Amino acid sequence: MDRLSTLPRPFRDIELHQSNLESGFNHFPKRKENYLRYQASQKGQLVDYMPVMLDIENVSRCNYHCTMCQVSDWNGYKRADDMSFEDYQALIDSQYGLIEIKLQGMGEPFLGKCYFEMIEYARERYIWVRSITNGSLLHINDNYKRVIDSDVSELHVSIDGATSETYEKIRRGGHFERVEKNCRLLNEYARQMNRLRTRMWVVVQEANFGELEMFPALASEWGFDRLTFSLDLNDWGQDKWREVNDKVDKHKEFDFSQAERLLALGNKHNINVTFWFLDEKYDSTDAKNICPWPFYRAYVSSDMRIVPCCILANPEVYELGDARQLTKEWNSEKMQAFRREHLEGNIPKICQSCYKNSGK
């Protein structure tokens, strides 16, 4: 076994998550029935349960244009209009099986006018809500308070540089000092409200590889308790981005001794350090080791289109149907065909970079 596969992974607050799950099952028996069917199921082109998780993209626009992100290709760093609260509400109401959502996609979610209301609507229904932000807008209109008061279950703040120079080189459009101040505000308020829901998230790449050992101290100084290093760079299912990000990917150069140093520094600064990566790619020759997304989850874009997953995160690359009709589309001919391709080992081109024997 690769020793990296033994490294600690990011995890939910177990007690909070379990309590939320049980409350959801008690209030919504149909959700529990759906979940039990999902747990007992075998992967097939037809499934007898509805999705248990969704990625919901409230906006597909950003105030950053990061070097490793497909948003930087979009005109004005925007792909489509924001999701309306009415569409979001209808989606949540129709998807009775949901236990968890990630409320963020290709963009900065705080740009959405009804972002906090979206969190609150899901949380009132005992749906676990995880979200991701670049932290740049937390000071506007007391957003740092509003997001904690919304009862968000977990909020990741992306910090890809430990110095101003590196951060602003990668996260183009960002200002390191402003984000630092915002993170301090956010974490101080979260601690004051006894809602320790935040996590610093670092996407490891060539430009910040020499700064990794600076992050545990930085996380502590900014008020975080948790820090995750993500070792995988995305290709968004596109040849261009595979070529761009393969050049700066450092996963193969990251070794166990480096991880041990980061864990030790985490202990020194009282920071829970974890690592996120695909330790082994999916295997198209083994039905037990194919991508699980088509069988339990999907990505809903801001313009209400179904996308296979967050690795693609763009209906212009691949679309599986109308998210306003997700209940009907979940077992549509196109969705069944997509599942069948995975089951039979005929992996779609847009998915091949996640498979070890795809030729990519």
Short mmCIF file of C-alpha atoms in Angstrom, two decimals:
data_model
loop_
_atom_site.label_atom_id
_atom_site.label_comp_id
_atom_site.label_asym_id
_atom_site.label_seq_id
_atom_site.Cartn_x
_atom_site.Cartn_y
_atom_site.Cartn_z
CA MET A 1 0.00 0.00 0.00
CA ASP A 2 1.18 3.52 -0.82
CA ARG A 3 1.97 5.17 2.52
CA LEU A 4 0.22 8.34 1.39
CA SER A 5 -3.05 6.40 1.41
CA THR A 6 -2.74 6.08 5.20
CA LEU A 7 -2.73 9.85 5.76
CA PRO A 8 -5.68 11.39 7.64
CA ARG A 9 -8.49 12.71 5.44
CA PRO A 10 -10.81 15.64 6.16
CA PHE A 11 -13.93 14.58 7.98
CA ARG A 12 -17.19 16.10 9.13
CA ASP A 13 -17.89 16.91 12.75
CA ILE A 14 -19.12 13.38 13.49
CA GLU A 15 -21.37 14.22 16.44
CA LEU A 16 -22.97 17.20 14.69
CA HIS A 17 -23.41 15.29 11.44
CA GLN A 18 -24.98 12.25 13.10
CA SER A 19 -27.35 14.39 15.13
CA ASN A 20 -28.37 16.26 11.99
CA LEU A 21 -28.85 13.01 10.05
CA GLU A 22 -31.07 11.49 12.75
CA SER A 23 -33.15 14.67 13.05
CA GLY A 24 -33.67 14.68 9.30
CA PHE A 25 -34.79 11.06 9.33
CA ASN A 26 -37.18 11.70 12.23
CA HIS A 27 -38.79 14.71 10.56
CA PHE A 28 -38.77 13.28 7.05
CA PRO A 29 -39.39 9.49 7.10
CA LYS A 30 -39.31 9.37 3.29
CA ARG A 31 -35.69 10.56 3.45
CA LYS A 32 -34.75 7.68 5.71
CA GLU A 33 -36.51 5.17 3.46
CA ASN A 34 -34.62 6.53 0.46
CA TYR A 35 -31.30 6.39 2.32
CA LEU A 36 -31.83 2.80 3.38
CA ARG A 37 -32.61 1.82 -0.21
CA TYR A 38 -29.44 3.58 -1.33
CA GLN A 39 -27.32 1.79 1.30
CA ALA A 40 -28.71 -1.60 0.30
CA SER A 41 -28.36 -1.03 -3.44
CA GLN A 42 -25.97 -2.41 -6.04
CA LYS A 43 -24.64 -0.14 -8.79
CA GLY A 44 -26.88 -0.42 -11.83
CA GLN A 45 -28.03 1.63 -14.78
CA LEU A 46 -31.44 1.90 -13.09
CA VAL A 47 -31.60 2.88 -9.41
CA ASP A 48 -34.62 2.74 -7.10
CA TYR A 49 -33.70 5.74 -4.94
CA MET A 50 -33.20 9.46 -5.47
CA PRO A 51 -29.88 11.29 -5.00
CA VAL A 52 -28.67 11.47 -1.43
CA MET A 53 -26.25 14.34 -2.14
CA LEU A 54 -26.02 17.20 -4.63
CA ASP A 55 -23.53 19.88 -5.55
CA ILE A 56 -25.62 23.01 -6.14
CA GLU A 57 -23.97 25.92 -7.94
CA ASN A 58 -25.71 29.10 -6.82
CA VAL A 59 -23.51 31.26 -9.09
CA SER A 60 -21.21 30.50 -12.02
CA ARG A 61 -19.18 33.68 -11.81
CA CYS A 62 -16.24 34.81 -9.74
CA ASN A 63 -14.32 37.88 -8.65
CA TYR A 64 -11.10 35.85 -8.99
CA HIS A 65 -9.58 34.19 -12.06
CA CYS A 66 -7.22 31.64 -10.52
CA THR A 67 -4.46 30.09 -12.59
CA MET A 68 -5.77 26.51 -12.23
CA CYS A 69 -9.48 27.24 -12.73
CA GLN A 70 -11.68 27.07 -15.82
CA VAL A 71 -13.48 30.27 -14.76
CA SER A 72 -10.46 32.18 -16.02
CA ASP A 73 -11.45 31.12 -19.56
CA TRP A 74 -14.94 32.62 -19.34
CA ASN A 75 -15.83 36.04 -20.69
CA GLY A 76 -16.00 38.36 -17.70
CA TYR A 77 -15.30 35.30 -15.52
CA LYS A 78 -18.97 34.35 -15.80
CA ARG A 79 -20.69 31.45 -17.56
CA ALA A 80 -24.41 31.89 -16.79
CA ASP A 81 -26.93 33.77 -14.69
CA ASP A 82 -27.29 33.07 -10.98
CA MET A 83 -29.68 30.42 -9.71
CA SER A 84 -32.94 31.95 -8.48
CA PHE A 85 -34.18 31.21 -5.00
CA GLU A 86 -37.38 29.84 -6.53
CA ASP A 87 -35.46 27.27 -8.58
CA TYR A 88 -33.34 26.36 -5.58
CA GLN A 89 -36.36 26.01 -3.31
CA ALA A 90 -38.16 23.80 -5.83
CA LEU A 91 -35.06 21.64 -6.19
CA ILE A 92 -34.67 21.14 -2.44
CA ASP A 93 -38.39 20.46 -2.01
CA SER A 94 -38.50 17.87 -4.79
CA GLN A 95 -35.36 16.01 -3.72
CA TYR A 96 -36.70 14.31 -0.62
CA GLY A 97 -33.67 12.00 -0.39
CA LEU A 98 -31.06 14.69 0.26
CA ILE A 99 -28.97 14.40 3.39
CA GLU A 100 -26.19 16.75 2.22
CA ILE A 101 -25.44 19.45 -0.33
CA LYS A 102 -22.34 21.37 -1.32
CA LEU A 103 -23.58 24.90 -2.04
CA GLN A 104 -20.90 26.17 -4.40
CA GLY A 105 -19.67 25.38 -7.87
CA MET A 106 -17.58 27.33 -10.37
CA GLY A 107 -17.61 30.70 -8.69
CA GLU A 108 -17.69 32.67 -5.47
CA PRO A 109 -20.97 31.84 -3.70
CA PHE A 110 -21.02 35.06 -1.66
CA LEU A 111 -21.75 36.93 -4.91
CA GLY A 112 -25.25 35.42 -4.93
CA LYS A 113 -28.03 37.65 -3.60
CA CYS A 114 -29.82 34.81 -1.80
CA TYR A 115 -26.85 32.72 -0.67
CA PHE A 116 -27.56 32.91 3.06
CA GLU A 117 -31.26 32.24 2.54
CA MET A 118 -30.29 29.13 0.54
CA ILE A 119 -28.18 27.84 3.41
CA GLU A 120 -30.92 28.54 5.92
CA TYR A 121 -33.60 26.86 3.80
CA ALA A 122 -31.61 23.63 3.62
CA ARG A 123 -30.52 23.71 7.26
CA GLU A 124 -34.13 24.17 8.41
CA ARG A 125 -34.73 20.81 6.72
CA TYR A 126 -31.75 19.16 8.43
CA ILE A 127 -29.70 18.98 5.25
CA TRP A 128 -25.96 19.20 5.88
CA VAL A 129 -24.58 22.21 3.99
CA ARG A 130 -20.93 22.51 3.03
CA SER A 131 -19.70 25.54 1.12
CA ILE A 132 -16.44 26.99 -0.22
CA THR A 133 -15.35 30.61 -0.44
CA ASN A 134 -12.28 32.59 -1.41
CA GLY A 135 -12.90 34.77 1.66
CA SER A 136 -12.69 38.06 -0.20
CA LEU A 137 -16.22 39.27 0.59
CA LEU A 138 -16.58 38.24 4.22
CA HIS A 139 -16.26 41.83 5.45
CA ILE A 140 -19.02 43.19 3.19
CA ASN A 141 -22.32 43.73 5.04
CA ASP A 142 -21.08 41.58 7.94
CA ASN A 143 -21.05 38.51 5.70
CA TYR A 144 -18.71 36.78 8.15
CA LYS A 145 -21.49 36.95 10.73
CA ARG A 146 -24.29 36.09 8.32
CA VAL A 147 -22.70 32.88 7.10
CA ILE A 148 -22.11 31.60 10.64
CA ASP A 149 -25.61 32.71 11.70
CA SER A 150 -27.06 30.81 8.72
CA ASP A 151 -25.88 27.64 10.52
CA VAL A 152 -23.67 26.50 7.64
CA SER A 153 -22.39 23.04 8.56
CA GLU A 154 -18.88 23.51 7.17
CA LEU A 155 -17.19 26.39 5.35
CA HIS A 156 -13.91 25.92 3.49
CA VAL A 157 -11.81 29.01 2.84
CA SER A 158 -9.39 28.55 -0.06
CA ILE A 159 -5.94 29.91 0.78
CA ASP A 160 -3.41 28.80 -1.84
CA GLY A 161 -0.46 30.92 -0.81
CA ALA A 162 1.25 31.46 2.55
CA THR A 163 2.71 34.75 1.38
CA SER A 164 1.13 37.70 -0.37
CA GLU A 165 3.29 37.18 -3.46
CA THR A 166 2.36 33.53 -3.94
CA TYR A 167 -1.28 33.95 -3.01
CA GLU A 168 -1.86 36.79 -5.46
CA LYS A 169 0.08 34.98 -8.19
CA ILE A 170 -2.24 31.95 -7.98
CA ARG A 171 -5.48 33.55 -6.88
CA ARG A 172 -5.55 36.34 -9.40
CA GLY A 173 -7.83 39.19 -8.38
CA GLY A 174 -7.34 38.45 -4.69
CA HIS A 175 -5.70 40.53 -1.98
CA PHE A 176 -3.86 38.56 0.69
CA GLU A 177 -4.09 41.13 3.48
CA ARG A 178 -7.83 41.61 3.01
CA VAL A 179 -8.44 37.85 3.12
CA GLU A 180 -6.29 37.56 6.24
CA LYS A 181 -8.39 40.19 8.02
CA ASN A 182 -11.58 38.50 6.86
CA CYS A 183 -10.51 35.08 8.09
CA ARG A 184 -9.67 36.52 11.49
CA LEU A 185 -13.13 38.15 11.66
CA LEU A 186 -14.84 34.93 10.54
CA ASN A 187 -13.06 32.64 12.98
CA GLU A 188 -13.33 35.02 15.93
CA TYR A 189 -17.09 35.27 15.40
CA ALA A 190 -17.48 31.51 14.87
CA ARG A 191 -15.68 30.89 18.15
CA GLN A 192 -17.79 33.52 19.90
CA MET A 193 -20.96 31.77 18.66
CA ASN A 194 -19.56 28.30 19.47
CA ARG A 195 -19.94 27.24 15.84
CA LEU A 196 -16.49 26.08 14.83
CA ARG A 197 -17.39 25.25 11.25
CA THR A 198 -14.44 26.61 9.22
CA ARG A 199 -11.51 24.94 7.49
CA MET A 200 -8.50 26.37 5.64
CA TRP A 201 -8.12 24.58 2.29
CA VAL A 202 -4.89 24.64 0.27
CA VAL A 203 -4.60 23.35 -3.30
CA VAL A 204 -1.00 22.15 -3.57
CA GLN A 205 0.75 23.15 -6.78
CA GLU A 206 4.11 24.22 -8.11
CA ALA A 207 3.84 27.87 -7.08
CA ASN A 208 3.15 27.12 -3.40
CA PHE A 209 5.03 23.83 -3.01
CA GLY A 210 7.92 25.49 -1.20
CA GLU A 211 5.59 27.17 1.30
CA LEU A 212 3.62 24.18 2.57
CA GLU A 213 5.31 24.09 5.97
CA MET A 214 4.28 27.71 6.55
CA PHE A 215 0.55 26.91 6.43
CA PRO A 216 -0.03 25.28 9.86
CA ALA A 217 1.29 28.38 11.65
CA LEU A 218 -0.67 30.61 9.26
CA ALA A 219 -3.87 28.67 9.92
CA SER A 220 -3.38 29.07 13.66
CA GLU A 221 -2.64 32.79 13.39
CA TRP A 222 -5.79 33.35 11.34
CA GLY A 223 -7.97 31.47 13.81
CA PHE A 224 -8.57 28.15 12.02
CA ASP A 225 -8.63 24.81 13.82
CA ARG A 226 -8.51 22.67 10.66
CA LEU A 227 -6.28 22.69 7.60
CA THR A 228 -6.53 20.46 4.54
CA PHE A 229 -3.96 20.08 1.77
CA SER A 230 -5.53 19.03 -1.54
CA LEU A 231 -2.99 17.22 -3.71
CA ASP A 232 -5.03 16.88 -6.90
CA LEU A 233 -5.46 19.49 -9.62
CA ASN A 234 -8.54 19.30 -11.80
CA ASP A 235 -8.75 19.14 -15.59
CA TRP A 236 -12.49 19.96 -15.81
CA GLY A 237 -12.82 17.19 -18.40
CA GLN A 238 -10.95 19.33 -20.94
CA ASP A 239 -7.70 18.59 -22.77
CA LYS A 240 -6.50 22.18 -22.44
CA TRP A 241 -6.82 22.18 -18.67
CA ARG A 242 -5.24 18.77 -18.35
CA GLU A 243 -2.19 20.12 -20.15
CA VAL A 244 -2.11 23.33 -18.09
CA ASN A 245 -2.57 21.74 -14.67
CA ASP A 246 -0.44 18.64 -15.29
CA LYS A 247 2.52 20.99 -15.62
CA VAL A 248 2.07 22.36 -12.09
CA ASP A 249 0.68 19.27 -10.34
CA LYS A 250 2.95 18.15 -7.49
CA HIS A 251 1.11 15.06 -6.27
CA LYS A 252 3.84 12.67 -7.42
CA GLU A 253 6.53 14.75 -5.74
CA PHE A 254 4.71 14.98 -2.42
CA ASP A 255 6.09 12.24 -0.18
CA PHE A 256 5.23 10.72 3.18
CA SER A 257 8.09 12.42 5.03
CA GLN A 258 6.75 15.80 3.92
CA ALA A 259 3.30 14.83 5.17
CA GLU A 260 4.79 13.78 8.51
CA ARG A 261 6.43 17.20 8.88
CA LEU A 262 3.12 18.91 8.15
CA LEU A 263 1.32 16.72 10.69
CA ALA A 264 3.97 17.52 13.30
CA LEU A 265 3.64 21.24 12.61
CA GLY A 266 -0.13 20.86 12.92
CA ASN A 267 0.31 19.31 16.35
CA LYS A 268 2.70 22.07 17.36
CA HIS A 269 0.18 24.76 16.43
CA ASN A 270 -2.89 22.80 17.57
CA ILE A 271 -4.19 22.50 14.01
CA ASN A 272 -5.91 19.37 12.68
CA VAL A 273 -4.00 18.71 9.44
CA THR A 274 -5.56 16.42 6.81
CA PHE A 275 -4.99 15.58 3.15
CA TRP A 276 -7.40 15.28 0.25
CA PHE A 277 -6.57 13.35 -2.93
CA LEU A 278 -7.43 10.32 -5.01
CA ASP A 279 -4.97 7.82 -3.55
CA GLU A 280 -5.81 5.44 -6.36
CA LYS A 281 -7.71 6.25 -9.53
CA TYR A 282 -10.87 4.38 -10.41
CA ASP A 283 -10.55 1.10 -12.30
CA SER A 284 -12.70 0.55 -15.38
CA THR A 285 -12.09 -3.21 -15.24
CA ASP A 286 -13.50 -3.58 -11.73
CA ALA A 287 -17.20 -2.83 -11.23
CA LYS A 288 -16.56 -2.38 -7.50
CA ASN A 289 -14.04 0.37 -8.14
CA ILE A 290 -15.75 2.66 -10.63
CA CYS A 291 -16.70 6.26 -9.98
CA PRO A 292 -19.66 6.31 -7.54
CA TRP A 293 -21.01 9.74 -8.53
CA PRO A 294 -23.45 8.61 -11.27
CA PHE A 295 -25.15 6.31 -8.78
CA TYR A 296 -25.87 8.63 -5.84
CA ARG A 297 -25.05 12.24 -6.63
CA ALA A 298 -25.01 14.96 -9.28
CA TYR A 299 -23.99 18.57 -9.88
CA VAL A 300 -26.67 21.17 -10.61
CA SER A 301 -25.40 24.25 -12.46
CA SER A 302 -26.62 27.78 -11.81
CA ASP A 303 -28.72 27.63 -15.00
CA MET A 304 -30.42 24.44 -13.76
CA ARG A 305 -28.65 21.83 -15.87
CA ILE A 306 -27.44 18.46 -14.62
CA VAL A 307 -23.69 17.84 -14.82
CA PRO A 308 -22.10 14.51 -13.83
CA CYS A 309 -19.82 15.85 -11.10
CA CYS A 310 -17.73 18.68 -9.64
CA ILE A 311 -14.68 17.53 -11.61
CA LEU A 312 -16.45 18.72 -14.77
CA ALA A 313 -18.63 21.43 -13.19
CA ASN A 314 -19.72 22.83 -16.54
CA PRO A 315 -22.78 21.85 -18.60
CA GLU A 316 -21.06 23.20 -21.70
CA VAL A 317 -18.60 20.31 -21.33
CA TYR A 318 -21.20 17.62 -20.56
CA GLU A 319 -24.88 17.78 -19.65
CA LEU A 320 -27.24 15.06 -18.44
CA GLY A 321 -30.55 16.91 -18.51
CA ASP A 322 -32.84 19.53 -16.99
CA ALA A 323 -32.35 19.97 -13.25
CA ARG A 324 -35.85 21.38 -12.92
CA GLN A 325 -36.94 17.84 -13.83
CA LEU A 326 -34.30 16.02 -11.80
CA THR A 327 -36.72 13.45 -10.41
CA LYS A 328 -37.65 12.44 -13.95
CA GLU A 329 -34.12 12.78 -15.35
CA TRP A 330 -32.52 10.67 -12.59
CA ASN A 331 -33.38 7.47 -14.48
CA SER A 332 -33.67 8.95 -17.96
CA GLU A 333 -32.25 7.11 -20.98
CA LYS A 334 -29.26 9.45 -21.02
CA MET A 335 -28.54 8.91 -17.32
CA GLN A 336 -28.90 5.15 -17.68
CA ALA A 337 -26.55 5.16 -20.68
CA PHE A 338 -24.00 7.20 -18.71
CA ARG A 339 -24.12 4.72 -15.83
CA ARG A 340 -23.93 1.79 -18.23
CA GLU A 341 -20.73 3.17 -19.81
CA HIS A 342 -19.08 3.10 -16.39
CA LEU A 343 -20.46 -0.32 -15.51
CA GLU A 344 -19.23 -1.81 -18.79
CA GLY A 345 -15.83 -0.13 -18.70
CA ASN A 346 -16.48 2.11 -21.70
CA ILE A 347 -15.52 5.21 -19.78
CA PRO A 348 -16.62 8.50 -21.40
CA LYS A 349 -13.72 10.67 -22.55
CA ILE A 350 -14.65 13.43 -20.13
CA CYS A 351 -14.24 10.98 -17.22
CA GLN A 352 -11.06 9.22 -18.29
CA SER A 353 -8.59 11.29 -16.27
CA CYS A 354 -10.10 9.82 -13.09
CA TYR A 355 -9.45 6.23 -14.25
CA LYS A 356 -6.05 4.58 -14.02
CA ASN A 357 -6.46 2.40 -17.11
CA SER A 358 -8.19 4.83 -19.45
CA GLY A 359 -5.11 5.78 -21.45
CA LYS A 360 -5.07 9.26 -19.89
#
